């Protein structure tokens, strides 16, 4: 790494902008800014999978928050194919047996969807195909001969209503008819057609209920139904032999081949059952305690050729070779991979795609070997923070997979598995690297505990355990003091504080979660925000909807809960201003309520204002962060994307840019970068937010002051570079990002970089240079595009690598527009008249 490069002088035929506050700006003012995927390529949960019969290369999977993905090379590289639909949550996916280019996708799983979508070209393009009022599509069945005949099942555990049950279309989604409805609280969770009698279809219903004693899912109305006319009419199967006692939980169904729809397998909370007469009578197949269903699992599958070969999805995938009597663990890991969905090629059962909490994997040999799931950037992340190293690391907890610390840029040119490590945190916990020693990382572990990782030894120690006294939440907050690097705060029902980097902990203040002194406190602290503007000031919010503030390090507390807070709301996040001790922002959420709730106070909680103008009314607010450099500049993450405000939250506008539609759970400002943790598409960075801090549309042209930049090599390793098709995150642009704004398209512009003495260091223009006609012995993708200034109306972006113009000589590297990766025999290929003919041979290398 070369020394820090500070800009001396930049001269361009446009004017330096001044800061000017507008309520909202034209989206063109930010259009050239780009979100950059960091990764890591460690996959998240998969909800549905499919493949093409007879084709070992093409497979699909859907995710709860990352859209639909496709591979055409057997799982080495996966590509998102559903981003243009702008719906991230996928509940079902099916390919037409008669034409696999016809794909139906049912949306809504982790979050609310938008009905059914259809593609007729293998996922290249999509059209909406109805049922937009059905919030969650749980299954899709397509007629094997007519792809226009489709059944789709709907569920909704959160809200009662009529838009659930089973729906049928006979015209490819133009019109739908509800063909089954039980009641306004009961969902359909399974829909299976018999492989040798496709007009016979089985369905299972479920009504989610929660046991208040232990918060476990119970459920009622777990019933099995059957249709023999391709879904037009339905009747409940007799079910003799199935347990009468609830909870049966969610029922998973599989219909065996070669049985004329007579043999049916079912997995319930109560065990594994089998029917050999089409559902009239049932027998428990096994007493194996591993083979049970649950709300989270609850699926079973049968081989398309062998009716006795059965699979059950649990913490492992279990397999039975004798029709469900005896079972073996087929695929899994000691920590529990949590297996969910399965597809077996009906033409070759050796080909399988499996979806789990860790992603989608493929086997071509019946499960003896599997592809890798470190190829899919579909991680579901909660909270993100950074350290103060260069390059800095992003620390975040990933649902189902633990935690990660990943570099913001890699010395290998691209960000891969070499560039991240686990911190030992729980899958949903906060992480806090020690600002004085980046090798020490604190994180929230299992059940509200706190871990301390020492990277120099690789050891993890528990420094706090909640025991029986303290309550904790799924996302237990752990926050470091902005004034004292050794002080951290932890949320239970009390505020816990350590002043010696985790060695000892003390309660500061009473139980902060009770709504009134007479009420029994049952809540937990969900969010903690110490003020950077005033030492000793700390804000907390609870699951019971209480906001408390202390200004004396916890000696006294004041309840400053907004009276406008909805009933049953929990306070999920508080953000205090870095410059004004009286200003804070909070986010609240209400179960089954999709509306955003963001509030602001400018008088330390005496009064609050709701600030949601410009936010969609069907996207839960997840996070709000203050920029800290420009007054009034705020960022917000919602269930469908990122938003920005320039007036303290009075008005919001989208900052989505190229970020795919997904749930944005956290945002973090690191210097001039904005970091985003998404719940389904990994971690992203918006490199250099200078345009947001300096934007001013009153001028026809403007050059934004660049952020401080550091010159580094693209790849510090002269060995064979990593393959370009290796799944990876992207490095930031080399050197400095230079933004300039043009109110109207320009014909030609130039940009010059001068040193302090006025000497020209580099000169760039909008003119396209003549093509380099020299033959190269590497593909074009190794070559960077020419350094050409764009002249678009709105914001333009240009990256300068902080280097002087290369001398007029043989080039020496395989990257950049100066590449000449050719073996030379001099003087035949020498620069005419400027090389010494005594040199006989030259091979490219990485000289600097």
PDB file of N, CA and C in Angstrom, residues 169-208:
ATOM      1  N   UNK A 169     -56.159 -21.343 -11.868  1.00  0.00           N
ATOM      2  CA  UNK A 169     -56.279 -20.621 -13.132  1.00  0.00           C
ATOM      3  C   UNK A 169     -56.207 -21.618 -14.272  1.00  0.00           C
ATOM      4  N   UNK A 170     -56.944 -21.347 -15.323  1.00  0.00           N
ATOM      5  CA  UNK A 170     -56.896 -22.171 -16.531  1.00  0.00           C
ATOM      6  C   UNK A 170     -56.396 -21.387 -17.730  1.00  0.00           C
ATOM      7  N   UNK A 171     -55.987 -20.146 -17.495  1.00  0.00           N
ATOM      8  CA  UNK A 171     -55.511 -19.304 -18.596  1.00  0.00           C
ATOM      9  C   UNK A 171     -54.158 -18.666 -18.282  1.00  0.00           C
ATOM     10  N   UNK A 172     -53.329 -19.380 -17.545  1.00  0.00           N
ATOM     11  CA  UNK A 172     -51.971 -18.909 -17.297  1.00  0.00           C
ATOM     12  C   UNK A 172     -51.855 -17.748 -16.353  1.00  0.00           C
ATOM     13  N   UNK A 173     -52.856 -17.542 -15.495  1.00  0.00           N
ATOM     14  CA  UNK A 173     -52.758 -16.497 -14.490  1.00  0.00           C
ATOM     15  C   UNK A 173     -53.555 -15.248 -14.786  1.00  0.00           C
ATOM     16  N   UNK A 174     -54.270 -15.216 -15.907  1.00  0.00           N
ATOM     17  CA  UNK A 174     -55.083 -14.033 -16.205  1.00  0.00           C
ATOM     18  C   UNK A 174     -56.281 -13.950 -15.265  1.00  0.00           C
ATOM     19  N   UNK A 175     -56.863 -15.102 -14.985  1.00  0.00           N
ATOM     20  CA  UNK A 175     -58.018 -15.165 -14.090  1.00  0.00           C
ATOM     21  C   UNK A 175     -57.828 -16.319 -13.115  1.00  0.00           C
ATOM     22  N   UNK A 176     -58.228 -16.093 -11.875  1.00  0.00           N
ATOM     23  CA  UNK A 176     -58.107 -17.111 -10.832  1.00  0.00           C
ATOM     24  C   UNK A 176     -59.462 -17.314 -10.166  1.00  0.00           C
ATOM     25  N   UNK A 177     -59.700 -18.537  -9.722  1.00  0.00           N
ATOM     26  CA  UNK A 177     -60.900 -18.881  -8.976  1.00  0.00           C
ATOM     27  C   UNK A 177     -60.487 -19.545  -7.670  1.00  0.00           C
ATOM     28  N   UNK A 178     -61.102 -19.111  -6.575  1.00  0.00           N
ATOM     29  CA  UNK A 178     -60.835 -19.754  -5.293  1.00  0.00           C
ATOM     30  C   UNK A 178     -61.618 -21.066  -5.248  1.00  0.00           C
ATOM     31  N   UNK A 179     -60.887 -22.187  -5.196  1.00  0.00           N
ATOM     32  CA  UNK A 179     -61.526 -23.505  -5.252  1.00  0.00           C
ATOM     33  C   UNK A 179     -61.554 -24.196  -3.899  1.00  0.00           C
ATOM     34  N   UNK A 180     -60.868 -23.609  -2.903  1.00  0.00           N
ATOM     35  CA  UNK A 180     -60.921 -24.179  -1.550  1.00  0.00           C
ATOM     36  C   UNK A 180     -60.734 -23.066  -0.531  1.00  0.00           C
ATOM     37  N   UNK A 181     -61.597 -23.080   0.497  1.00  0.00           N
ATOM     38  CA  UNK A 181     -61.493 -22.131   1.599  1.00  0.00           C
ATOM     39  C   UNK A 181     -62.085 -22.803   2.831  1.00  0.00           C
ATOM     40  N   UNK A 182     -61.301 -22.823   3.933  1.00  0.00           N
ATOM     41  CA  UNK A 182     -61.771 -23.462   5.160  1.00  0.00           C
ATOM     42  C   UNK A 182     -62.370 -22.434   6.116  1.00  0.00           C
ATOM     43  N   UNK A 183     -61.552 -21.487   6.547  1.00  0.00           N
ATOM     44  CA  UNK A 183     -62.064 -20.352   7.308  1.00  0.00           C
ATOM     45  C   UNK A 183     -61.050 -19.223   7.210  1.00  0.00           C
ATOM     46  N   UNK A 184     -61.369 -18.079   7.821  1.00  0.00           N
ATOM     47  CA  UNK A 184     -60.547 -16.883   7.609  1.00  0.00           C
ATOM     48  C   UNK A 184     -59.257 -16.877   8.417  1.00  0.00           C
ATOM     49  N   UNK A 185     -58.981 -17.943   9.156  1.00  0.00           N
ATOM     50  CA  UNK A 185     -57.729 -18.033   9.905  1.00  0.00           C
ATOM     51  C   UNK A 185     -56.879 -19.231   9.491  1.00  0.00           C
ATOM     52  N   UNK A 186     -57.412 -20.093   8.670  1.00  0.00           N
ATOM     53  CA  UNK A 186     -56.726 -21.332   8.311  1.00  0.00           C
ATOM     54  C   UNK A 186     -56.040 -21.194   6.959  1.00  0.00           C
ATOM     55  N   UNK A 187     -54.762 -21.554   6.931  1.00  0.00           N
ATOM     56  CA  UNK A 187     -53.955 -21.466   5.720  1.00  0.00           C
ATOM     57  C   UNK A 187     -53.766 -22.845   5.107  1.00  0.00           C
ATOM     58  N   UNK A 188     -53.423 -22.856   3.830  1.00  0.00           N
ATOM     59  CA  UNK A 188     -53.011 -24.086   3.157  1.00  0.00           C
ATOM     60  C   UNK A 188     -51.495 -24.063   3.047  1.00  0.00           C
ATOM     61  N   UNK A 189     -50.848 -25.090   3.610  1.00  0.00           N
ATOM     62  CA  UNK A 189     -49.386 -25.094   3.695  1.00  0.00           C
ATOM     63  C   UNK A 189     -48.741 -26.154   2.817  1.00  0.00           C
ATOM     64  N   UNK A 190     -49.533 -27.069   2.257  1.00  0.00           N
ATOM     65  CA  UNK A 190     -48.975 -28.106   1.386  1.00  0.00           C
ATOM     66  C   UNK A 190     -49.952 -28.390   0.265  1.00  0.00           C
ATOM     67  N   UNK A 191     -49.411 -28.646  -0.913  1.00  0.00           N
ATOM     68  CA  UNK A 191     -50.203 -28.926  -2.109  1.00  0.00           C
ATOM     69  C   UNK A 191     -49.376 -29.873  -2.966  1.00  0.00           C
ATOM     70  N   UNK A 192     -49.820 -31.139  -3.097  1.00  0.00           N
ATOM     71  CA  UNK A 192     -49.027 -32.152  -3.786  1.00  0.00           C
ATOM     72  C   UNK A 192     -49.899 -32.932  -4.756  1.00  0.00           C
ATOM     73  N   UNK A 193     -49.433 -33.053  -6.007  1.00  0.00           N
ATOM     74  CA  UNK A 193     -50.125 -33.841  -7.025  1.00  0.00           C
ATOM     75  C   UNK A 193     -49.504 -35.225  -7.116  1.00  0.00           C
ATOM     76  N   UNK A 194     -50.327 -36.221  -7.367  1.00  0.00           N
ATOM     77  CA  UNK A 194     -49.830 -37.583  -7.523  1.00  0.00           C
ATOM     78  C   UNK A 194     -49.037 -37.696  -8.816  1.00  0.00           C
ATOM     79  N   UNK A 195     -47.840 -38.294  -8.777  1.00  0.00           N
ATOM     80  CA  UNK A 195     -47.011 -38.347  -9.991  1.00  0.00           C
ATOM     81  C   UNK A 195     -47.603 -39.211 -11.096  1.00  0.00           C
ATOM     82  N   UNK A 196     -48.401 -40.233 -10.753  1.00  0.00           N
ATOM     83  CA  UNK A 196     -48.971 -41.093 -11.787  1.00  0.00           C
ATOM     84  C   UNK A 196     -50.475 -40.880 -11.962  1.00  0.00           C
ATOM     85  N   UNK A 197     -51.024 -39.889 -11.286  1.00  0.00           N
ATOM     86  CA  UNK A 197     -52.425 -39.509 -11.454  1.00  0.00           C
ATOM     87  C   UNK A 197     -52.548 -38.026 -11.129  1.00  0.00           C
ATOM     88  N   UNK A 198     -52.120 -37.145 -12.041  1.00  0.00           N
ATOM     89  CA  UNK A 198     -52.006 -35.717 -11.706  1.00  0.00           C
ATOM     90  C   UNK A 198     -53.324 -35.031 -11.382  1.00  0.00           C
ATOM     91  N   UNK A 199     -54.469 -35.676 -11.669  1.00  0.00           N
ATOM     92  CA  UNK A 199     -55.736 -35.069 -11.276  1.00  0.00           C
ATOM     93  C   UNK A 199     -56.029 -35.279  -9.794  1.00  0.00           C
ATOM     94  N   UNK A 200     -55.272 -36.162  -9.169  1.00  0.00           N
ATOM     95  CA  UNK A 200     -55.418 -36.385  -7.731  1.00  0.00           C
ATOM     96  C   UNK A 200     -54.406 -35.525  -6.992  1.00  0.00           C
ATOM     97  N   UNK A 201     -54.909 -34.666  -6.134  1.00  0.00           N
ATOM     98  CA  UNK A 201     -54.063 -33.703  -5.429  1.00  0.00           C
ATOM     99  C   UNK A 201     -54.437 -33.716  -3.954  1.00  0.00           C
ATOM    100  N   UNK A 202     -53.428 -33.695  -3.104  1.00  0.00           N
ATOM    101  CA  UNK A 202     -53.628 -33.618  -1.660  1.00  0.00           C
ATOM    102  C   UNK A 202     -53.192 -32.240  -1.162  1.00  0.00           C
ATOM    103  N   UNK A 203     -53.866 -31.769  -0.134  1.00  0.00           N
ATOM    104  CA  UNK A 203     -53.535 -30.480   0.478  1.00  0.00           C
ATOM    105  C   UNK A 203     -53.594 -30.615   1.987  1.00  0.00           C
ATOM    106  N   UNK A 204     -52.829 -29.771   2.668  1.00  0.00           N
ATOM    107  CA  UNK A 204     -52.830 -29.740   4.133  1.00  0.00           C
ATOM    108  C   UNK A 204     -53.070 -28.318   4.602  1.00  0.00           C
ATOM    109  N   UNK A 205     -53.853 -28.186   5.667  1.00  0.00           N
ATOM    110  CA  UNK A 205     -54.164 -26.871   6.233  1.00  0.00           C
ATOM    111  C   UNK A 205     -53.510 -26.710   7.594  1.00  0.00           C
ATOM    112  N   UNK A 206     -53.468 -25.452   8.039  1.00  0.00           N
ATOM    113  CA  UNK A 206     -52.820 -25.152   9.320  1.00  0.00           C
ATOM    114  C   UNK A 206     -53.279 -23.782   9.789  1.00  0.00           C
ATOM    115  N   UNK A 207     -53.511 -23.678  11.080  1.00  0.00           N
ATOM    116  CA  UNK A 207     -53.860 -22.401  11.701  1.00  0.00           C
ATOM    117  C   UNK A 207     -52.864 -22.156  12.817  1.00  0.00           C
ATOM    118  N   UNK A 208     -51.943 -21.242  12.589  1.00  0.00           N
ATOM    119  CA  UNK A 208     -50.879 -20.996  13.560  1.00  0.00           C
ATOM    120  C   UNK A 208     -51.450 -20.393  14.834  1.00  0.00           C
TER     121      UNK A 208
END
